[in-house]
């Protein structure tokens, strides 16, 4: 999967624009995904230590079906202030749903904890506005950019500290279907086996927990009680799908996490997947296909794409102090 060529027109076909804001000095940043005509959205929250913005508005019983923006940001929950900047800038551009008070962009997102890596500086309103100003339908950079600037991995007691980052992956399916994954990898676990140096996704060998720490559970707890771990993903497809269908796609995507990261979905991880089908993208429809089969089909593609994106986020990253890069 790693060597599949990313098409230059990928974002145009998906009906999305992406804007990074990168703060290399303070080692933080954010990435905004913009659907100018809105995108149907499904969200699946699997982590137990999350920081999210407005996700309840897109739950099954909630009225909202689509979003104009998804924000992935550094700065822990402080970084959620950047969502206001994204919304303000979108209103300036005339993007959002109409209300009696004016335009309101439907917005959601989530955070990673990177404030212990840099200078405890976090993205805020101005940085959110800048990310939107930087948005483009050209392929964005990968590695130490945007929300991936301060991402690090391998923080569990058997892990190896390593630089994470922002990565892109894609799965090509029959009938010219595209499923793309855009991921920031900031996990508690490892992506590369610290003993063999091989990517877990390529070997399938997830090491069982055997420790020489002795019988002290207090000692063991201290080595796992590290806050600030999250893998966040935006899945995008050129197939027309509803909120409910996309929620299942987002849920299936997490199986790709389990193939690429060890351990994953711990109490100290805040993993979230957002799945999008933009209303200005290609919007392929398959009326003769069983809709349940279609969901599973797209979900399997999402798993492949997110494994690729996670691996690329590590391969494209560059070293920072205390966290060497894979390359």
GROMACS .gro file of N, CA and C in nm, residues 69-200:
model
  396
   69UNK      N    1  -1.672   2.194   0.801
   69UNK     CA    2  -1.532   2.189   0.842
   69UNK      C    3  -1.510   2.083   0.949
   70UNK      N    4  -1.395   2.015   0.938
   70UNK     CA    5  -1.344   1.928   1.044
   70UNK      C    6  -1.205   1.979   1.078
   71UNK      N    7  -1.181   2.001   1.206
   71UNK     CA    8  -1.054   2.059   1.252
   71UNK      C    9  -0.981   1.956   1.336
   72UNK      N   10  -0.857   1.926   1.300
   72UNK     CA   11  -0.769   1.844   1.382
   72UNK      C   12  -0.659   1.939   1.431
   73UNK      N   13  -0.646   1.951   1.563
   73UNK     CA   14  -0.556   2.053   1.617
   73UNK      C   15  -0.471   2.002   1.731
   74UNK      N   16  -0.353   2.063   1.744
   74UNK     CA   17  -0.271   2.042   1.860
   74UNK      C   18  -0.316   2.132   1.974
   75UNK      N   19  -0.244   2.124   2.088
   75UNK     CA   20  -0.274   2.212   2.199
   75UNK      C   21  -0.370   2.156   2.302
   76UNK      N   22  -0.400   2.025   2.293
   76UNK     CA   23  -0.498   1.964   2.382
   76UNK      C   24  -0.629   2.043   2.373
   77UNK      N   25  -0.711   2.043   2.478
   77UNK     CA   26  -0.841   2.110   2.468
   77UNK      C   27  -0.827   2.261   2.450
   78UNK      N   28  -0.712   2.320   2.489
   78UNK     CA   29  -0.690   2.461   2.460
   78UNK      C   30  -0.699   2.489   2.311
   79UNK      N   31  -0.653   2.393   2.230
   79UNK     CA   32  -0.650   2.411   2.086
   79UNK      C   33  -0.787   2.420   2.022
   80UNK      N   34  -0.892   2.381   2.097
   80UNK     CA   35  -1.027   2.390   2.041
   80UNK      C   36  -1.067   2.534   2.011
   81UNK      N   37  -0.997   2.631   2.072
   81UNK     CA   38  -1.025   2.771   2.040
   81UNK      C   39  -1.004   2.800   1.892
   82UNK      N   40  -0.920   2.722   1.826
   82UNK     CA   41  -0.895   2.744   1.683
   82UNK      C   42  -1.019   2.721   1.599
   83UNK      N   43  -1.114   2.640   1.651
   83UNK     CA   44  -1.237   2.614   1.576
   83UNK      C   45  -1.316   2.743   1.553
   84UNK      N   46  -1.311   2.833   1.651
   84UNK     CA   47  -1.381   2.962   1.636
   84UNK      C   48  -1.318   3.042   1.522
   85UNK      N   49  -1.185   3.039   1.515
   85UNK     CA   50  -1.118   3.109   1.406
   85UNK      C   51  -1.153   3.051   1.270
   86UNK      N   52  -1.160   2.917   1.262
   86UNK     CA   53  -1.200   2.853   1.136
   86UNK      C   54  -1.340   2.898   1.097
   87UNK      N   55  -1.432   2.898   1.192
   87UNK     CA   56  -1.570   2.938   1.162
   87UNK      C   57  -1.577   3.084   1.120
   88UNK      N   58  -1.505   3.171   1.190
   88UNK     CA   59  -1.506   3.314   1.154
   88UNK      C   60  -1.457   3.336   1.012
   89UNK      N   61  -1.349   3.266   0.976
   89UNK     CA   62  -1.293   3.285   0.842
   89UNK      C   63  -1.386   3.230   0.735
   90UNK      N   64  -1.452   3.118   0.762
   90UNK     CA   65  -1.547   3.062   0.666
   90UNK      C   66  -1.664   3.158   0.643
   91UNK      N   67  -1.711   3.221   0.749
   91UNK     CA   68  -1.819   3.319   0.734
   91UNK      C   69  -1.774   3.434   0.645
   92UNK      N   70  -1.650   3.479   0.663
   92UNK     CA   71  -1.596   3.585   0.578
   92UNK      C   72  -1.595   3.544   0.431
   93UNK      N   73  -1.582   3.413   0.406
   93UNK     CA   74  -1.578   3.361   0.269
   93UNK      C   75  -1.717   3.325   0.218
   94UNK      N   76  -1.820   3.343   0.302
   94UNK     CA   77  -1.956   3.313   0.260
   94UNK      C   78  -1.990   3.166   0.267
   95UNK      N   79  -1.922   3.092   0.354
   95UNK     CA   80  -1.943   2.947   0.366
   95UNK      C   81  -2.014   2.917   0.497
   96UNK      N   82  -2.124   2.842   0.489
   96UNK     CA   83  -2.197   2.803   0.608
   96UNK      C   84  -2.345   2.792   0.581
   97UNK      N   85  -2.418   2.740   0.679
   97UNK     CA   86  -2.563   2.730   0.666
   97UNK      C   87  -2.630   2.860   0.705
   98UNK      N   88  -2.738   2.892   0.636
   98UNK     CA   89  -2.809   3.017   0.660
   98UNK      C   90  -2.895   3.007   0.785
   99UNK      N   91  -2.891   3.113   0.865
   99UNK     CA   92  -2.979   3.126   0.981
   99UNK      C   93  -3.029   3.270   0.987
  100UNK      N   94  -3.122   3.298   1.077
  100UNK     CA   95  -3.174   3.434   1.088
  100UNK      C   96  -3.065   3.533   1.129
  101UNK      N   97  -2.960   3.481   1.195
  101UNK     CA   98  -2.851   3.567   1.241
  101UNK      C   99  -2.736   3.573   1.141
  102UNK      N  100  -2.749   3.501   1.031
  102UNK     CA  101  -2.641   3.497   0.933
  102UNK      C  102  -2.590   3.357   0.912
  103UNK      N  103  -2.473   3.345   0.850
  103UNK     CA  104  -2.416   3.214   0.820
  103UNK      C  105  -2.355   3.153   0.946
  104UNK      N  106  -2.377   3.020   0.960
  104UNK     CA  107  -2.313   2.944   1.067
  104UNK      C  108  -2.251   2.818   1.005
  105UNK      N  109  -2.119   2.813   0.993
  105UNK     CA  110  -2.055   2.693   0.937
  105UNK      C  111  -2.070   2.575   1.034
  106UNK      N  112  -2.121   2.464   0.984
  106UNK     CA  113  -2.130   2.342   1.065
  106UNK      C  114  -1.990   2.286   1.083
  107UNK      N  115  -1.945   2.278   1.207
  107UNK     CA  116  -1.804   2.250   1.235
  107UNK      C  117  -1.790   2.149   1.347
  108UNK      N  118  -1.690   2.062   1.334
  108UNK     CA  119  -1.657   1.967   1.439
  108UNK      C  120  -1.506   1.943   1.435
  109UNK      N  121  -1.456   1.863   1.527
  109UNK     CA  122  -1.313   1.836   1.526
  109UNK      C  123  -1.266   1.771   1.654
  110UNK      N  124  -1.135   1.756   1.666
  110UNK     CA  125  -1.076   1.690   1.783
  110UNK      C  126  -0.932   1.736   1.798
  111UNK      N  127  -0.873   1.703   1.914
  111UNK     CA  128  -0.740   1.752   1.949
  111UNK      C  129  -0.643   1.638   1.972
  112UNK      N  130  -0.514   1.671   1.957
  112UNK     CA  131  -0.409   1.586   2.011
  112UNK      C  132  -0.338   1.663   2.122
  113UNK      N  133  -0.276   1.590   2.211
  113UNK     CA  134  -0.199   1.650   2.321
  113UNK      C  135  -0.054   1.658   2.277
  114UNK      N  136  -0.007   1.780   2.249
  114UNK     CA  137   0.132   1.799   2.210
  114UNK      C  138   0.200   1.906   2.293
  115UNK      N  139   0.131   1.958   2.395
  115UNK     CA  140   0.183   2.073   2.469
  115UNK      C  141   0.301   2.036   2.559
  116UNK      N  142   0.323   1.906   2.584
  116UNK     CA  143   0.441   1.865   2.660
  116UNK      C  144   0.563   1.848   2.570
  117UNK      N  145   0.542   1.847   2.438
  117UNK     CA  146   0.652   1.829   2.343
  117UNK      C  147   0.715   1.963   2.308
  118UNK      N  148   0.631   2.065   2.290
  118UNK     CA  149   0.682   2.197   2.252
  118UNK      C  150   0.692   2.291   2.369
  119UNK      N  151   0.633   2.410   2.354
  119UNK     CA  152   0.650   2.516   2.454
  119UNK      C  153   0.521   2.548   2.528
  120UNK      N  154   0.426   2.456   2.527
  120UNK     CA  155   0.296   2.477   2.592
  120UNK      C  156   0.217   2.590   2.526
  121UNK      N  157   0.250   2.617   2.400
  121UNK     CA  158   0.174   2.713   2.320
  121UNK      C  159   0.074   2.634   2.236
  122UNK      N  160  -0.045   2.688   2.221
  122UNK     CA  161  -0.149   2.613   2.149
  122UNK      C  162  -0.212   2.698   2.039
  123UNK      N  163  -0.262   2.633   1.933
  123UNK     CA  164  -0.335   2.708   1.830
  123UNK      C  165  -0.459   2.774   1.889
  124UNK      N  166  -0.490   2.893   1.842
  124UNK     CA  167  -0.606   2.966   1.891
  124UNK      C  168  -0.682   3.025   1.772
  125UNK      N  169  -0.757   3.131   1.796
  125UNK     CA  170  -0.846   3.184   1.693
  125UNK      C  171  -0.770   3.227   1.568
  126UNK      N  172  -0.662   3.302   1.584
  126UNK     CA  173  -0.588   3.352   1.469
  126UNK      C  174  -0.527   3.238   1.387
  127UNK      N  175  -0.481   3.135   1.456
  127UNK     CA  176  -0.422   3.020   1.387
  127UNK      C  177  -0.529   2.944   1.309
  128UNK      N  178  -0.650   2.935   1.366
  128UNK     CA  179  -0.759   2.872   1.293
  128UNK      C  180  -0.794   2.948   1.166
  129UNK      N  181  -0.797   3.082   1.175
  129UNK     CA  182  -0.823   3.164   1.058
  129UNK      C  183  -0.714   3.144   0.953
  130UNK      N  184  -0.588   3.133   0.997
  130UNK     CA  185  -0.478   3.117   0.904
  130UNK      C  186  -0.484   2.983   0.833
  131UNK      N  187  -0.525   2.878   0.903
  131UNK     CA  188  -0.537   2.747   0.840
  131UNK      C  189  -0.636   2.752   0.724
  132UNK      N  190  -0.748   2.823   0.743
  132UNK     CA  191  -0.846   2.836   0.635
  132UNK      C  192  -0.788   2.917   0.520
  133UNK      N  193  -0.715   3.023   0.551
  133UNK     CA  194  -0.652   3.103   0.446
  133UNK      C  195  -0.552   3.021   0.366
  134UNK      N  196  -0.493   2.921   0.430
  134UNK     CA  197  -0.394   2.835   0.364
  134UNK      C  198  -0.457   2.719   0.286
  135UNK      N  199  -0.589   2.706   0.291
  135UNK     CA  200  -0.651   2.586   0.234
  135UNK      C  201  -0.636   2.584   0.082
  136UNK      N  202  -0.628   2.461   0.030
  136UNK     CA  203  -0.609   2.441  -0.113
  136UNK      C  204  -0.665   2.304  -0.150
  137UNK      N  205  -0.696   2.287  -0.278
  137UNK     CA  206  -0.734   2.153  -0.324
  137UNK      C  207  -0.615   2.080  -0.386
  138UNK      N  208  -0.494   2.134  -0.364
  138UNK     CA  209  -0.373   2.059  -0.396
  138UNK      C  210  -0.339   1.967  -0.280
  139UNK      N  211  -0.265   1.859  -0.307
  139UNK     CA  212  -0.229   1.767  -0.200
  139UNK      C  213  -0.143   1.837  -0.097
  140UNK      N  214  -0.177   1.825   0.032
  140UNK     CA  215  -0.097   1.890   0.135
  140UNK      C  216   0.031   1.813   0.165
  141UNK      N  217   0.122   1.878   0.235
  141UNK     CA  218   0.244   1.811   0.278
  141UNK      C  219   0.212   1.707   0.386
  142UNK      N  220   0.310   1.618   0.410
  142UNK     CA  221   0.298   1.517   0.513
  142UNK      C  222   0.415   1.532   0.611
  143UNK      N  223   0.404   1.465   0.725
  143UNK     CA  224   0.510   1.466   0.824
  143UNK      C  225   0.489   1.571   0.931
  144UNK      N  226   0.592   1.656   0.955
  144UNK     CA  227   0.590   1.757   1.061
  144UNK      C  228   0.518   1.882   1.013
  145UNK      N  229   0.392   1.870   0.980
  145UNK     CA  230   0.315   1.984   0.932
  145UNK      C  231   0.178   1.981   0.996
  146UNK      N  232   0.115   2.099   1.006
  146UNK     CA  233  -0.020   2.108   1.060
  146UNK      C  234  -0.031   2.042   1.196
  147UNK      N  235  -0.137   1.965   1.213
  147UNK     CA  236  -0.161   1.897   1.339
  147UNK      C  237  -0.052   1.794   1.370
  148UNK      N  238   0.024   1.753   1.270
  148UNK     CA  239   0.130   1.654   1.291
  148UNK      C  240   0.260   1.713   1.342
  149UNK      N  241   0.268   1.845   1.357
  149UNK     CA  242   0.394   1.911   1.393
  149UNK      C  243   0.451   1.858   1.525
  150UNK      N  244   0.365   1.844   1.626
  150UNK     CA  245   0.411   1.799   1.757
  150UNK      C  246   0.372   1.657   1.792
  151UNK      N  247   0.331   1.579   1.694
  151UNK     CA  248   0.287   1.441   1.720
  151UNK      C  249   0.406   1.349   1.745
  152UNK      N  250   0.395   1.264   1.848
  152UNK     CA  251   0.498   1.166   1.882
  152UNK      C  252   0.432   1.035   1.920
  153UNK      N  253   0.506   0.924   1.911
  153UNK     CA  254   0.450   0.791   1.938
  153UNK      C  255   0.546   0.712   2.027
  154UNK      N  256   0.501   0.592   2.067
  154UNK     CA  257   0.586   0.500   2.143
  154UNK      C  258   0.604   0.538   2.288
  155UNK      N  259   0.495   0.581   2.355
  155UNK     CA  260   0.506   0.633   2.490
  155UNK      C  261   0.464   0.532   2.598
  156UNK      N  262   0.436   0.408   2.560
  156UNK     CA  263   0.401   0.308   2.661
  156UNK      C  264   0.528   0.245   2.717
  157UNK      N  265   0.513   0.159   2.821
  157UNK     CA  266   0.632   0.117   2.896
  157UNK      C  267   0.727   0.028   2.818
  158UNK      N  268   0.680  -0.034   2.710
  158UNK     CA  269   0.770  -0.114   2.626
  158UNK      C  270   0.800  -0.045   2.494
  159UNK      N  271   0.757   0.079   2.481
  159UNK     CA  272   0.768   0.147   2.353
  159UNK      C  273   0.901   0.214   2.331
  160UNK      N  274   0.914   0.268   2.210
  160UNK     CA  275   1.031   0.345   2.171
  160UNK      C  276   0.985   0.482   2.124
  161UNK      N  277   1.026   0.586   2.195
  161UNK     CA  278   0.984   0.721   2.158
  161UNK      C  279   1.029   0.755   2.017
  162UNK      N  280   0.935   0.801   1.937
  162UNK     CA  281   0.963   0.828   1.796
  162UNK      C  282   0.872   0.940   1.748
  163UNK      N  283   0.917   1.015   1.650
  163UNK     CA  284   0.836   1.124   1.595
  163UNK      C  285   0.721   1.070   1.512
  164UNK      N  286   0.601   1.117   1.543
  164UNK     CA  287   0.484   1.089   1.460
  164UNK      C  288   0.464   1.204   1.362
  165UNK      N  289   0.342   1.211   1.306
  165UNK     CA  290   0.317   1.319   1.211
  165UNK      C  291   0.184   1.305   1.141
  166UNK      N  292   0.170   1.380   1.033
  166UNK     CA  293   0.050   1.380   0.949
  166UNK      C  294   0.077   1.297   0.825
  167UNK      N  295  -0.014   1.207   0.791
  167UNK     CA  296   0.006   1.120   0.675
  167UNK      C  297  -0.120   1.102   0.593
  168UNK      N  298  -0.101   1.068   0.466
  168UNK     CA  299  -0.211   1.047   0.372
  168UNK      C  300  -0.202   0.906   0.316
  169UNK      N  301  -0.316   0.839   0.304
  169UNK     CA  302  -0.322   0.707   0.241
  169UNK      C  303  -0.444   0.698   0.152
  170UNK      N  304  -0.442   0.605   0.058
  170UNK     CA  305  -0.553   0.592  -0.037
  170UNK      C  306  -0.575   0.446  -0.073
  171UNK      N  307  -0.701   0.412  -0.093
  171UNK     CA  308  -0.737   0.280  -0.145
  171UNK      C  309  -0.819   0.301  -0.271
  172UNK      N  310  -0.775   0.236  -0.380
  172UNK     CA  311  -0.851   0.235  -0.505
  172UNK      C  312  -0.936   0.109  -0.508
  173UNK      N  313  -1.067   0.126  -0.525
  173UNK     CA  314  -1.159   0.013  -0.530
  173UNK      C  315  -1.221   0.004  -0.670
  174UNK      N  316  -1.283  -0.110  -0.704
  174UNK     CA  317  -1.348  -0.121  -0.835
  174UNK      C  318  -1.452  -0.011  -0.857
  175UNK      N  319  -1.491   0.008  -0.982
  175UNK     CA  320  -1.588   0.111  -1.023
  175UNK      C  321  -1.536   0.253  -0.997
  176UNK      N  322  -1.402   0.267  -0.999
  176UNK     CA  323  -1.339   0.398  -0.984
  176UNK      C  324  -1.372   0.464  -0.850
  177UNK      N  325  -1.387   0.381  -0.747
  177UNK     CA  326  -1.414   0.431  -0.611
  177UNK      C  327  -1.281   0.465  -0.544
  178UNK      N  328  -1.280   0.579  -0.476
  178UNK     CA  329  -1.164   0.622  -0.399
  178UNK      C  330  -1.203   0.633  -0.252
  179UNK      N  331  -1.118   0.581  -0.166
  179UNK     CA  332  -1.130   0.603  -0.022
  179UNK      C  333  -0.994   0.654   0.026
  180UNK      N  334  -0.991   0.776   0.079
  180UNK     CA  335  -0.866   0.836   0.125
  180UNK      C  336  -0.869   0.854   0.275
  181UNK      N  337  -0.752   0.847   0.337
  181UNK     CA  338  -0.738   0.868   0.481
  181UNK      C  339  -0.633   0.976   0.506
  182UNK      N  340  -0.666   1.067   0.595
  182UNK     CA  341  -0.575   1.174   0.637
  182UNK      C  342  -0.562   1.161   0.789
  183UNK      N  343  -0.443   1.128   0.835
  183UNK     CA  344  -0.425   1.086   0.975
  183UNK      C  345  -0.312   1.161   1.043
  184UNK      N  346  -0.335   1.195   1.171
  184UNK     CA  347  -0.226   1.239   1.258
  184UNK      C  348  -0.204   1.128   1.360
  185UNK      N  349  -0.080   1.080   1.368
  185UNK     CA  350  -0.046   0.969   1.454
  185UNK      C  351   0.032   1.021   1.574
  186UNK      N  352  -0.033   1.016   1.691
  186UNK     CA  353   0.023   1.066   1.816
  186UNK      C  354  -0.007   0.964   1.926
  187UNK      N  355   0.014   0.837   1.894
  187UNK     CA  356  -0.036   0.726   1.976
  187UNK      C  357   0.051   0.698   2.098
  188UNK      N  358  -0.012   0.638   2.201
  188UNK     CA  359   0.063   0.581   2.313
  188UNK      C  360   0.151   0.467   2.263
  189UNK      N  361   0.097   0.387   2.171
  189UNK     CA  362   0.168   0.270   2.122
  189UNK      C  363   0.268   0.300   2.013
  190UNK      N  364   0.328   0.191   1.964
  190UNK     CA  365   0.428   0.198   1.858
  190UNK      C  366   0.364   0.167   1.723
  191UNK      N  367   0.422   0.220   1.617
  191UNK     CA  368   0.387   0.184   1.480
  191UNK      C  369   0.495   0.090   1.426
  192UNK      N  370   0.617   0.110   1.473
  192UNK     CA  371   0.730   0.025   1.438
  192UNK      C  372   0.767  -0.059   1.560
  193UNK      N  373   0.778  -0.191   1.542
  193UNK     CA  374   0.818  -0.280   1.651
  193UNK      C  375   0.954  -0.234   1.704
  194UNK      N  376   0.963  -0.196   1.833
  194UNK     CA  377   1.089  -0.141   1.884
  194UNK      C  378   1.202  -0.244   1.890
  195UNK      N  379   1.169  -0.373   1.878
  195UNK     CA  380   1.271  -0.477   1.882
  195UNK      C  381   1.321  -0.510   1.742
  196UNK      N  382   1.228  -0.530   1.648
  196UNK     CA  383   1.266  -0.573   1.513
  196UNK      C  384   1.283  -0.458   1.415
  197UNK      N  385   1.225  -0.342   1.447
  197UNK     CA  386   1.231  -0.229   1.355
  197UNK      C  387   1.135  -0.240   1.238
  198UNK      N  388   1.044  -0.339   1.240
  198UNK     CA  389   0.949  -0.359   1.130
  198UNK      C  390   0.815  -0.293   1.164
  199UNK      N  391   0.748  -0.244   1.062
  199UNK     CA  392   0.614  -0.189   1.082
  199UNK      C  393   0.518  -0.302   1.120
  200UNK      N  394   0.440  -0.280   1.226
  200UNK     CA  395   0.346  -0.382   1.270
  200UNK      C  396   0.249  -0.422   1.159
   0.00000   0.00000   0.00000
